[in-house]
Coordinates of C-alpha atoms and ligand atoms in Angstrom, one line a residue:
M18 CA -0.3 -0.1 -0.1
E19 CA 3.2 2.4 -0.8
S20 CA 2.5 5.2 -3.1
P21 CA -0.9 6.5 -2.1
P22 CA -2.7 9.1 -4.1
C23 CA -1.4 12.1 -1.6
V24 CA -2.7 14.6 -3.7
S25 CA -6.2 13.1 -3.8
I26 CA -6.3 12.5 0.0
F27 CA -4.6 15.9 0.5
L28 CA -7.1 17.7 -1.6
V29 CA -10.0 15.9 0.0
L30 CA -8.9 16.6 3.5
C31 CA -8.1 20.2 2.9
V32 CA -11.8 20.7 2.4
F33 CA -12.7 19.1 5.5
I34 CA -9.9 20.7 7.3
Q35 CA -10.6 24.2 6.1
S36 CA -14.4 23.4 6.7
S37 CA -13.5 22.4 10.4
I38 CA -11.6 25.5 10.9
H39 CA -13.8 27.7 9.8
G40 CA -17.0 25.4 11.7
Q41 CA -15.1 26.0 15.4
S42 CA -16.8 29.4 15.7
L43 CA -20.0 28.1 14.5
G44 CA -20.2 25.3 17.5
L45 CA -21.0 21.8 16.7
D46 CA -24.1 21.1 18.7
P47 CA -26.3 24.1 17.9
V48 CA -29.5 21.3 17.4
G49 CA -29.2 20.0 20.6
R50 CA -30.9 16.8 21.6
S51 CA -33.5 18.2 23.8
R52 CA -34.7 20.7 21.2
A53 CA -35.0 18.3 18.7
V54 CA -37.8 16.6 21.1
E55 CA -39.6 19.8 21.6
T56 CA -40.1 20.4 18.0
K57 CA -40.8 16.4 17.0
E58 CA -44.5 17.1 17.5
A59 CA -44.2 20.5 15.4
L60 CA -42.7 18.7 12.4
Q61 CA -45.4 18.8 9.5
E62 CA -43.1 18.6 6.7
T63 CA -39.5 17.9 6.3
K64 CA -36.5 19.5 4.1
T65 CA -35.6 15.9 3.2
R66 CA -37.1 14.5 -0.2
F67 CA -38.0 10.9 1.0
L68 CA -38.1 8.8 -2.6
L69 CA -39.3 5.4 -2.9
F70 CA -38.4 3.3 -5.7
E71 CA -40.7 0.8 -7.2
D72 CA -37.9 -1.0 -9.7
E73 CA -34.4 -0.8 -10.3
T74 CA -34.7 1.5 -13.0
D75 CA -37.2 4.3 -11.5
K76 CA -36.0 7.6 -10.6
G77 CA -37.9 7.6 -7.0
C78 CA -41.6 8.5 -6.3
Q79 CA -41.7 11.2 -3.4
I80 CA -43.3 9.9 -0.5
R81 CA -44.7 13.0 2.3
L82 CA -44.9 13.0 5.8
N83 CA -48.7 13.1 6.8
H84 CA -49.7 12.6 3.6
P85 CA -50.8 8.8 3.1
D86 CA -52.0 9.1 -0.2
T87 CA -48.5 9.6 -1.6
L88 CA -47.7 6.0 0.1
Q89 CA -50.0 4.4 -1.8
R90 CA -49.2 6.2 -5.0
C91 CA -45.5 5.0 -4.5
G92 CA -46.4 1.7 -3.7
F93 CA -45.3 1.3 -0.4
N94 CA -45.9 -2.1 1.0
S95 CA -46.2 -1.9 5.0
S96 CA -45.4 -5.7 5.1
L97 CA -42.4 -5.5 3.8
P98 CA -39.2 -4.2 5.3
L99 CA -37.9 -0.8 4.3
V100 CA -34.3 -0.1 3.2
M101 CA -33.3 3.6 3.4
I102 CA -30.6 4.9 1.9
I103 CA -28.8 8.0 3.0
H104 CA -26.5 9.8 1.1
G105 CA -23.2 12.0 2.7
W106 CA -21.6 15.4 2.2
S107 CA -22.0 16.7 -1.1
V108 CA -19.8 18.9 -3.1
D109 CA -21.6 19.1 -6.2
R110 CA -25.4 18.9 -5.4
F111 CA -26.1 16.0 -7.3
L112 CA -27.1 12.3 -6.2
E113 CA -24.0 10.1 -6.8
N114 CA -23.9 7.2 -9.1
W115 CA -23.4 4.9 -6.8
I116 CA -27.1 5.6 -5.2
W117 CA -28.7 3.9 -8.4
Q118 CA -26.5 1.0 -8.5
M119 CA -27.6 0.4 -4.4
V120 CA -31.5 0.8 -5.6
A121 CA -30.8 -1.6 -8.7
A122 CA -29.2 -4.4 -6.8
L123 CA -31.9 -4.0 -3.8
K124 CA -34.3 -4.2 -5.8
S125 CA -32.8 -7.4 -8.0
G126 CA -30.6 -9.0 -6.0
L127 CA -32.7 -9.9 -2.8
A128 CA -34.5 -13.1 -2.7
Q129 CA -37.4 -11.4 -0.2
P130 CA -38.5 -8.1 -2.0
V131 CA -38.2 -5.0 0.2
N132 CA -39.3 -1.4 -0.1
V133 CA -36.4 0.8 -1.3
G134 CA -36.1 4.1 -0.6
L135 CA -33.7 7.3 -0.6
A136 CA -33.6 10.3 1.7
D137 CA -32.3 13.3 -0.2
W138 CA -31.1 15.6 1.9
L139 CA -28.8 17.3 -0.8
S140 CA -30.2 20.7 -0.2
L141 CA -28.9 20.7 3.5
A142 CA -26.0 18.3 2.2
Y143 CA -24.6 20.6 -0.3
R144 CA -23.1 23.2 2.4
H145 CA -19.6 23.9 4.2
Y146 CA -18.9 20.6 5.6
T147 CA -19.4 21.9 9.3
V148 CA -22.8 23.1 8.1
A149 CA -23.6 19.7 6.6
V150 CA -22.6 17.9 9.8
R151 CA -24.7 20.5 11.6
N152 CA -27.5 19.7 9.4
A153 CA -27.1 15.8 9.7
R154 CA -29.0 16.1 13.3
L155 CA -31.8 17.9 11.6
V156 CA -32.3 15.1 8.7
G157 CA -31.8 12.1 11.4
R158 CA -34.7 13.8 13.1
E159 CA -36.9 13.7 9.9
V160 CA -35.9 10.2 9.5
A161 CA -37.3 9.5 12.9
A162 CA -40.1 11.5 12.3
L163 CA -40.9 9.5 9.2
I164 CA -40.4 6.2 10.3
Q165 CA -42.8 7.3 13.6
W166 CA -45.5 8.2 10.9
L167 CA -45.4 5.1 9.1
E168 CA -45.8 3.1 12.3
E169 CA -49.2 5.2 13.1
S170 CA -50.3 5.3 9.7
A171 CA -49.6 2.5 8.2
Q172 CA -49.0 -0.3 10.6
F173 CA -45.4 -0.6 10.2
S174 CA -43.0 -1.6 12.3
R175 CA -39.9 0.3 13.2
S176 CA -37.7 -2.8 13.6
N177 CA -38.5 -3.8 9.9
V178 CA -36.3 -0.3 9.2
H179 CA -32.9 -0.8 7.7
L180 CA -31.1 2.3 7.1
I181 CA -27.6 2.6 5.2
G182 CA -26.0 5.7 5.7
Y183 CA -22.7 6.5 3.4
S184 CA -20.2 8.9 4.8
L185 CA -22.0 11.5 6.9
G186 CA -25.1 9.7 5.7
A187 CA -24.0 7.0 8.7
H188 CA -24.1 9.6 11.1
V189 CA -27.8 11.0 9.9
S190 CA -28.7 7.4 10.4
G191 CA -27.6 7.3 14.0
F192 CA -29.0 10.4 14.8
A193 CA -32.4 9.1 13.4
G194 CA -31.9 5.9 15.7
S195 CA -31.0 7.7 18.7
Y196 CA -34.2 10.7 18.1
I197 CA -36.8 8.3 17.5
S198 CA -39.2 8.2 20.7
G199 CA -40.2 5.4 22.7
K200 CA -38.2 2.0 23.8
Q201 CA -38.2 0.2 20.8
K202 CA -35.4 0.8 18.5
I203 CA -35.0 0.9 14.8
G204 CA -33.9 -2.7 13.3
R205 CA -30.6 -2.0 11.9
I206 CA -28.3 0.3 10.8
T207 CA -25.5 -0.2 8.2
A208 CA -22.2 2.5 8.3
L209 CA -20.4 2.7 4.7
D210 CA -17.3 4.3 5.2
A211 CA -18.8 6.6 8.2
A212 CA -17.2 10.2 8.2
G213 CA -14.4 10.9 10.4
P214 CA -13.8 14.6 10.5
L215 CA -15.6 15.8 13.6
F216 CA -16.9 12.7 14.7
E217 CA -13.6 10.7 15.3
G218 CA -13.5 10.2 19.1
S219 CA -16.6 12.2 20.1
S220 CA -19.3 10.7 22.5
P221 CA -21.6 7.7 21.4
S222 CA -24.7 10.3 21.3
D223 CA -22.5 12.9 19.0
R224 CA -22.2 9.8 16.2
L225 CA -23.3 6.5 15.2
S226 CA -23.2 3.8 17.6
P227 CA -23.9 0.3 18.5
D228 CA -27.2 2.1 20.4
D229 CA -29.1 3.5 17.9
A230 CA -30.7 0.3 16.5
N231 CA -31.2 -3.5 16.9
F232 CA -27.9 -4.2 14.9
V233 CA -25.5 -1.7 13.7
D234 CA -22.7 -3.0 11.4
A235 CA -20.1 -0.8 9.7
I236 CA -17.3 -0.9 6.7
H237 CA -14.6 1.1 7.1
T238 CA -12.4 1.7 3.9
F239 CA -10.8 5.2 4.4
T240 CA -9.2 5.9 7.4
R241 CA -5.8 6.6 6.6
E242 CA -4.7 9.5 8.4
H243 CA -3.3 12.8 6.9
V244 CA -2.7 15.7 9.1
G245 CA -4.2 14.3 11.9
L246 CA -7.6 13.4 10.2
S247 CA -9.1 10.6 8.2
V248 CA -12.0 10.8 5.7
G249 CA -13.3 7.8 7.2
I250 CA -14.3 7.2 10.9
K251 CA -11.3 4.7 12.3
Q252 CA -12.9 4.1 15.8
P253 CA -15.7 1.2 15.8
I254 CA -18.9 2.3 16.1
A255 CA -20.9 -0.6 15.5
H256 CA -22.1 -4.4 17.0
Y257 CA -19.6 -5.4 14.0
D258 CA -16.9 -3.0 12.3
F259 CA -15.5 -4.3 9.3
Y260 CA -11.9 -3.2 8.2
P261 CA -11.3 -4.6 4.3
N262 CA -7.6 -5.1 3.8
G263 CA -6.8 -2.7 7.0
G264 CA -9.5 -0.1 6.4
Y265 CA -6.9 2.6 5.6
F266 CA -7.1 2.1 2.1
Q267 CA -8.4 0.0 -0.6
P268 CA -6.7 -1.7 -3.5
G269 CA -6.9 -0.3 -7.0
C270 CA -6.9 3.3 -5.7
H271 CA -3.7 4.3 -6.0
L272 CA -2.7 7.3 -8.2
L273 CA -1.1 5.6 -11.3
E274 CA -4.5 3.2 -11.6
L275 CA -6.4 6.7 -10.9
Y276 CA -4.3 8.2 -13.8
K277 CA -5.6 5.5 -16.0
H278 CA -9.1 6.2 -14.9
I279 CA -8.7 9.4 -15.5
T280 CA -7.3 9.1 -19.2
K281 CA -10.4 6.7 -20.0
H282 CA -13.2 8.6 -18.1
G283 CA -11.8 12.3 -18.8
L284 CA -11.8 14.9 -16.4
N285 CA -15.0 14.5 -14.9
A286 CA -13.6 11.3 -13.1
I287 CA -11.8 13.4 -11.2
T288 CA -14.1 13.6 -7.9
Q289 CA -14.9 10.0 -8.4
T290 CA -11.3 8.7 -8.2
F291 CA -11.0 11.2 -5.1
K292 CA -13.6 9.1 -3.3
C293 CA -12.1 5.4 -4.4
S294 CA -11.3 4.1 -1.1
H295 CA -14.2 5.9 0.8
E296 CA -16.8 5.0 -1.9
R297 CA -15.5 1.3 -1.9
S298 CA -17.6 0.7 1.2
V299 CA -20.3 1.1 -1.1
H300 CA -19.5 -1.1 -3.6
L301 CA -18.1 -4.2 -0.9
F302 CA -21.9 -3.6 0.1
V303 CA -23.3 -3.5 -3.3
D304 CA -21.3 -6.5 -4.3
S305 CA -23.1 -8.6 -1.3
L306 CA -26.1 -8.2 -2.9
L307 CA -25.1 -9.2 -6.4
H308 CA -23.0 -12.0 -5.3
A309 CA -25.0 -13.3 -2.4
S310 CA -24.0 -17.2 -2.6
Q311 CA -20.1 -16.0 -2.8
P312 CA -20.4 -13.8 0.4
S313 CA -16.8 -12.2 1.7
M314 CA -15.9 -13.3 4.9
A315 CA -13.9 -11.4 7.7
Y316 CA -12.4 -12.5 10.7
Q317 CA -12.1 -10.9 14.3
C318 CA -8.5 -9.7 14.7
S319 CA -6.7 -7.2 17.0
D320 CA -4.7 -5.3 14.3
M321 CA -4.2 -5.6 10.8
A322 CA -0.5 -6.9 11.3
S323 CA -1.7 -10.1 13.2
F324 CA -4.4 -10.8 10.2
S325 CA -1.4 -10.4 7.5
Q326 CA 0.4 -13.2 9.3
G327 CA -2.7 -15.3 9.2
L328 CA -3.4 -15.6 13.0
C329 CA -6.6 -14.7 13.1
L330 CA -9.1 -17.0 10.6
G331 CA -10.9 -18.4 13.6
C332 CA -14.4 -18.7 13.5
K333 CA -15.3 -20.2 16.8
R334 CA -17.6 -18.1 19.1
G335 CA -18.8 -15.7 16.8
R336 CA -15.6 -14.5 15.5
C337 CA -16.1 -14.2 11.7
N338 CA -19.2 -13.0 10.1
T339 CA -19.8 -12.3 6.2
L340 CA -19.5 -8.4 4.9
G341 CA -22.6 -6.8 4.1
Y342 CA -26.1 -7.1 3.6
H343 CA -26.7 -10.7 4.6
I344 CA -24.5 -10.5 7.6
R345 CA -25.3 -12.9 10.5
Q346 CA -27.0 -10.3 12.9
Q347 CA -25.9 -11.8 16.1
R348 CA -25.9 -9.0 18.5
Q349 CA -22.6 -8.3 20.8
G350 CA -22.3 -6.2 23.6
K351 CA -18.8 -5.1 22.6
S352 CA -17.8 -3.6 19.4
K353 CA -16.0 -5.9 17.3
R354 CA -13.5 -5.4 14.6
L355 CA -13.1 -8.0 11.8
F356 CA -10.7 -8.0 8.8
L357 CA -10.6 -9.2 5.7
A358 CA -8.8 -9.1 2.3
T359 CA -10.6 -8.3 -1.2
R360 CA -9.6 -8.2 -4.5
A361 CA -9.3 -4.9 -6.6
Q362 CA -12.8 -4.9 -8.2
S363 CA -15.9 -7.0 -8.3
P364 CA -16.4 -9.5 -7.4
F365 CA -14.0 -8.6 -4.4
K366 CA -14.1 -11.8 -2.6
V367 CA -11.1 -13.9 -1.9
Y368 CA -10.2 -17.2 0.0
H369 CA -8.0 -17.0 3.1
Y370 CA -5.7 -19.6 3.9
Q371 CA -2.7 -19.3 6.8
F372 CA 0.2 -21.0 6.0
K373 CA 2.5 -22.2 8.9
I374 CA 5.8 -23.2 7.1
Q375 CA 8.4 -25.1 9.9
F376 CA 12.1 -24.8 8.2
I377 CA 15.1 -25.7 9.1
N378 CA 18.5 -24.1 8.8
H379 CA 21.5 -26.3 9.0
L380 CA 23.3 -24.1 6.8
E381 CA 26.0 -21.9 8.2
K382 CA 24.9 -18.9 6.7
P383 CA 21.3 -17.3 6.7
V384 CA 19.0 -17.7 4.1
E385 CA 17.2 -15.0 1.8
P386 CA 13.7 -16.2 1.7
T387 CA 11.9 -15.7 -1.4
F388 CA 10.0 -19.1 -2.1
T389 CA 7.2 -19.5 -4.7
M390 CA 4.3 -22.1 -4.3
T391 CA 1.9 -23.3 -6.5
L392 CA -1.4 -24.9 -4.4
H393 CA -2.9 -27.5 -6.1
G394 CA -6.9 -27.9 -5.3
T395 CA -9.3 -30.5 -5.8
K396 CA -11.0 -27.7 -8.6
E397 CA -8.5 -26.1 -9.6
E398 CA -4.5 -25.1 -9.4
N399 CA -3.6 -22.1 -8.6
Q400 CA -0.3 -20.6 -10.3
K401 CA 2.8 -19.3 -8.5
I402 CA 2.5 -17.4 -5.5
T403 CA 5.6 -15.6 -4.4
I404 CA 6.4 -15.4 -0.6
T405 CA 9.1 -13.1 0.4
L406 CA 9.5 -13.5 4.1
D407 CA 10.6 -10.4 5.8
E408 CA 13.5 -11.8 7.7
E409 CA 16.3 -13.9 6.7
I410 CA 16.0 -17.7 8.1
T411 CA 18.8 -18.1 10.2
S412 CA 18.1 -21.3 12.1
N413 CA 15.0 -23.2 13.1
K414 CA 11.8 -20.9 12.6
T415 CA 8.1 -21.8 11.8
Y416 CA 7.0 -18.6 9.9
S417 CA 3.1 -17.8 9.5
F418 CA 1.4 -16.0 7.1
L419 CA -2.0 -14.7 5.1
I420 CA -2.4 -16.2 1.5
T421 CA -5.2 -15.1 -0.5
L422 CA -6.7 -16.7 -3.6
D423 CA -9.0 -15.0 -5.8
V424 CA -10.7 -18.0 -7.1
D425 CA -12.1 -21.2 -5.3
I426 CA -9.3 -24.0 -5.8
G427 CA -11.6 -26.5 -3.7
E428 CA -9.8 -28.4 -1.2
L429 CA -5.9 -28.1 -1.1
I430 CA -4.1 -31.5 -2.0
M431 CA -1.0 -30.6 -3.0
I432 CA 1.9 -27.8 -3.1
K433 CA 4.5 -27.4 -5.0
F434 CA 7.2 -25.2 -3.2
K435 CA 10.1 -23.6 -4.7
W436 CA 13.3 -21.9 -3.5
E437 CA 13.8 -19.1 -6.0
N438 CA 17.3 -17.5 -4.9
G439 CA 18.6 -18.1 -8.4
A440 CA 22.1 -18.1 -9.3
V441 CA 23.4 -16.8 -5.7
W442 CA 21.9 -19.4 -3.7
T443 CA 22.8 -22.3 -6.2
N444 CA 26.8 -21.2 -5.9
V445 CA 26.3 -21.0 -2.0
W446 CA 24.6 -24.2 -2.5
N447 CA 27.0 -26.2 -4.2
T448 CA 30.1 -24.5 -2.2
V449 CA 28.2 -26.2 0.8
Q450 CA 28.2 -29.8 -0.6
T451 CA 31.8 -29.5 -1.8
I452 CA 33.2 -28.0 1.6
I453 CA 31.0 -30.9 3.5
P454 CA 30.8 -33.9 1.8
W455 CA 28.2 -36.0 3.4
T456 CA 29.6 -38.9 4.6
R457 CA 26.2 -40.9 5.7
R458 CA 23.1 -39.0 4.4
P459 CA 21.7 -37.0 7.5
L460 CA 18.1 -36.5 7.8
Y461 CA 18.0 -33.1 7.6
S462 CA 20.6 -31.1 5.7
G463 CA 21.1 -27.7 4.4
L464 CA 17.8 -26.1 4.3
V465 CA 14.7 -28.3 5.0
V466 CA 11.0 -27.5 5.2
K467 CA 9.6 -29.8 7.4
T468 CA 6.2 -29.4 7.3
I469 CA 3.3 -26.8 5.9
K470 CA 0.4 -26.6 8.0
V471 CA -2.5 -24.7 6.2
K472 CA -5.9 -23.4 7.7
A473 CA -8.3 -22.3 5.3
G474 CA -10.4 -19.4 6.4
E475 CA -13.4 -20.0 4.3
T476 CA -14.1 -23.5 5.2
Q477 CA -12.2 -23.8 8.6
Q478 CA -10.2 -26.7 7.6
R479 CA -6.9 -27.4 9.0
M480 CA -4.4 -29.2 7.0
T481 CA -0.8 -30.6 7.2
F482 CA 1.5 -31.2 4.0
C483 CA 4.5 -33.3 4.3
S484 CA 7.5 -33.8 1.8
E485 CA 6.4 -36.8 -0.8
N486 CA 9.8 -38.7 -0.2
M487 CA 11.8 -38.5 3.1
D488 CA 15.1 -38.2 1.1
G489 CA 14.1 -35.0 -0.7
L490 CA 13.5 -33.1 2.2
Q491 CA 16.7 -30.6 1.8
L492 CA 15.5 -27.8 -0.5
H493 CA 17.7 -27.0 -3.6
P494 CA 17.7 -23.6 -4.7
T495 CA 15.1 -23.3 -8.0
Q496 CA 14.1 -27.0 -7.8
E497 CA 10.8 -27.8 -7.1
K498 CA 9.5 -29.9 -4.5
T499 CA 6.3 -31.6 -4.2
F500 CA 4.3 -31.3 -0.7
V501 CA 1.5 -33.9 -0.4
R502 CA -1.1 -34.2 2.8
C503 CA 0.2 -36.3 5.3
D504 CA -2.8 -36.0 7.6
M505 CA -5.4 -38.2 5.8
N506 CA -5.1 -41.7 4.5
S507 CA -4.0 -42.0 0.6
K508 CA -7.4 -43.6 -0.2
K509 CA -9.3 -40.9 0.8
L510 CA -7.2 -38.3 -0.9
K511 CA -7.4 -40.5 -4.0
K512 CA -11.0 -40.2 -4.2
K513 CA -10.7 -36.4 -3.6
I514 CA -8.2 -36.2 -6.8
R515 CA -10.6 -38.2 -8.7
Ligands
NAG12 C1 -47.0 -6.7 0.0 O1 -45.9 -7.7 0.2 C2 -46.5 -8.8 0.5 C3 -45.6 -10.1 0.8 O2 -44.7 -9.9 -0.5 C4 -47.6 -10.1 -0.8 O3 -47.9 -10.7 -0.5 C5 -48.5 -8.6 -0.9 O4 -49.5 -9.0 -2.3 C6 -47.9 -7.2 -1.2 N1 -48.8 -6.4 -1.2 C7 -49.5 -5.1 -2.2 C8 -50.3 -4.4 -2.5 O5 -48.3 -5.6 -3.1
NAG13 C1 16.9 -27.4 14.5 O1 16.0 -28.8 14.4 C2 17.0 -30.0 14.0 C3 15.8 -31.1 13.8 O2 14.7 -31.0 14.7 C4 18.0 -30.0 15.5 O3 18.7 -31.4 15.0 C5 18.6 -28.8 15.3 O4 19.5 -29.1 16.7 C6 17.9 -27.7 15.5 N1 18.3 -26.5 15.8 C7 18.8 -25.2 16.7 C8 19.2 -24.4 16.3 O5 17.6 -25.4 17.2

């Protein structure tokens, strides 16, 4: 993740920072909670436009608070859930393209139909960032008012409401959840890279928190800091907080790739490309609707460093979950931080594996650790994965790391392992061989890979691989060694290979 598009991050953040500096004197909580309750009864109409979509190409039909006829006209079905999309801060007063992709995916990608709505608060979001932040509370109040009115006039239950908020819209959802009156909470809130500036580190009542709905999930995709600020909020704000690729920055969003994008789509693509990592949260969610049978798995982990070592692929006691719409809605008291790797484009799913390779180094010299592996599965084989360990192998050590595959290779049955250090190491090897001519063949000499242990995250299967023949335990530079399963009997294995 080196060479980030500093320029773009910088520009986006400049706007944020500038806004927040200006905002300081404005105060951040002019629309207080108590005032919101007072004015709730009086709310006759909303500044937010609420739209319903009847089919995937529909541009929306406006429903109006206290106008039951609009519900009927727009095809609201009170026996179905309501999924409402809430956009974020606007820099151009246009509804962003992802909204239509999300509407289409919700309309076409679900086995159970839902009412799909949009809270269009562009007139309040196309403001200075700080002003938009202030307006977020007002819009939250209007969303809450709409839901209460639906309960009163259409026998609709708030537990059937799912708010999906992007960026600042995530906090709008949180405010809606906390402003709604009564003990019952709304059903679910999904936060798509909830906005960071002016929310990071604030108290739970001033941002989205797990208290705001029966179930809250969040996807964090752009939390890389610049001058102490990040576009997306870093801290956990949900029952399940997903950090794809660590959450800082997303694959495919690097400057070079962005330049290609601009070449292809012209200068109009610039604002789009600035938001690449931020908006990735949306596309991961849309992907979960479009590829429901191939959900992306994520695993609870303390940090990205441990995740990259493959140490966190466990699923016991609810430690893993699926990202997106079809998440297992199991409530936890505390926020759980889940990590996953993704591809750079849809379908984003990858298959996670932990590889634990036990090396025994009998060479005098440390070994420069570059290897390649070819993985053979029951469905497919995966060509050449290069592994570079971050330290030299000096003596006996077991290395653990995360390997991700874009395709499902089925059950892993064979590994071809090659020590890649070319000419330099061939020479060293030959030197070793001449200096110490082996009199009786010792069982281990030179560099030996004893076992390769593999854990597959997606299937939770554990496997052990050993060298095909015991004679050939030493690795020779550039020579490929075959490792086969040694944790099951060969009959069973042959059956699987068939
Ligand atoms: C509302 O949804 C239910 C459940 O899918 C369906 O049976 C019913 O026909 C729908 N009502 C209308 C008016 O479309
Ligand atoms: C490494 O392991 C081998 C075989 O298990 C053993 O003979 C050797 O003493 C070990 N070396 C070190 C430095 O632990």
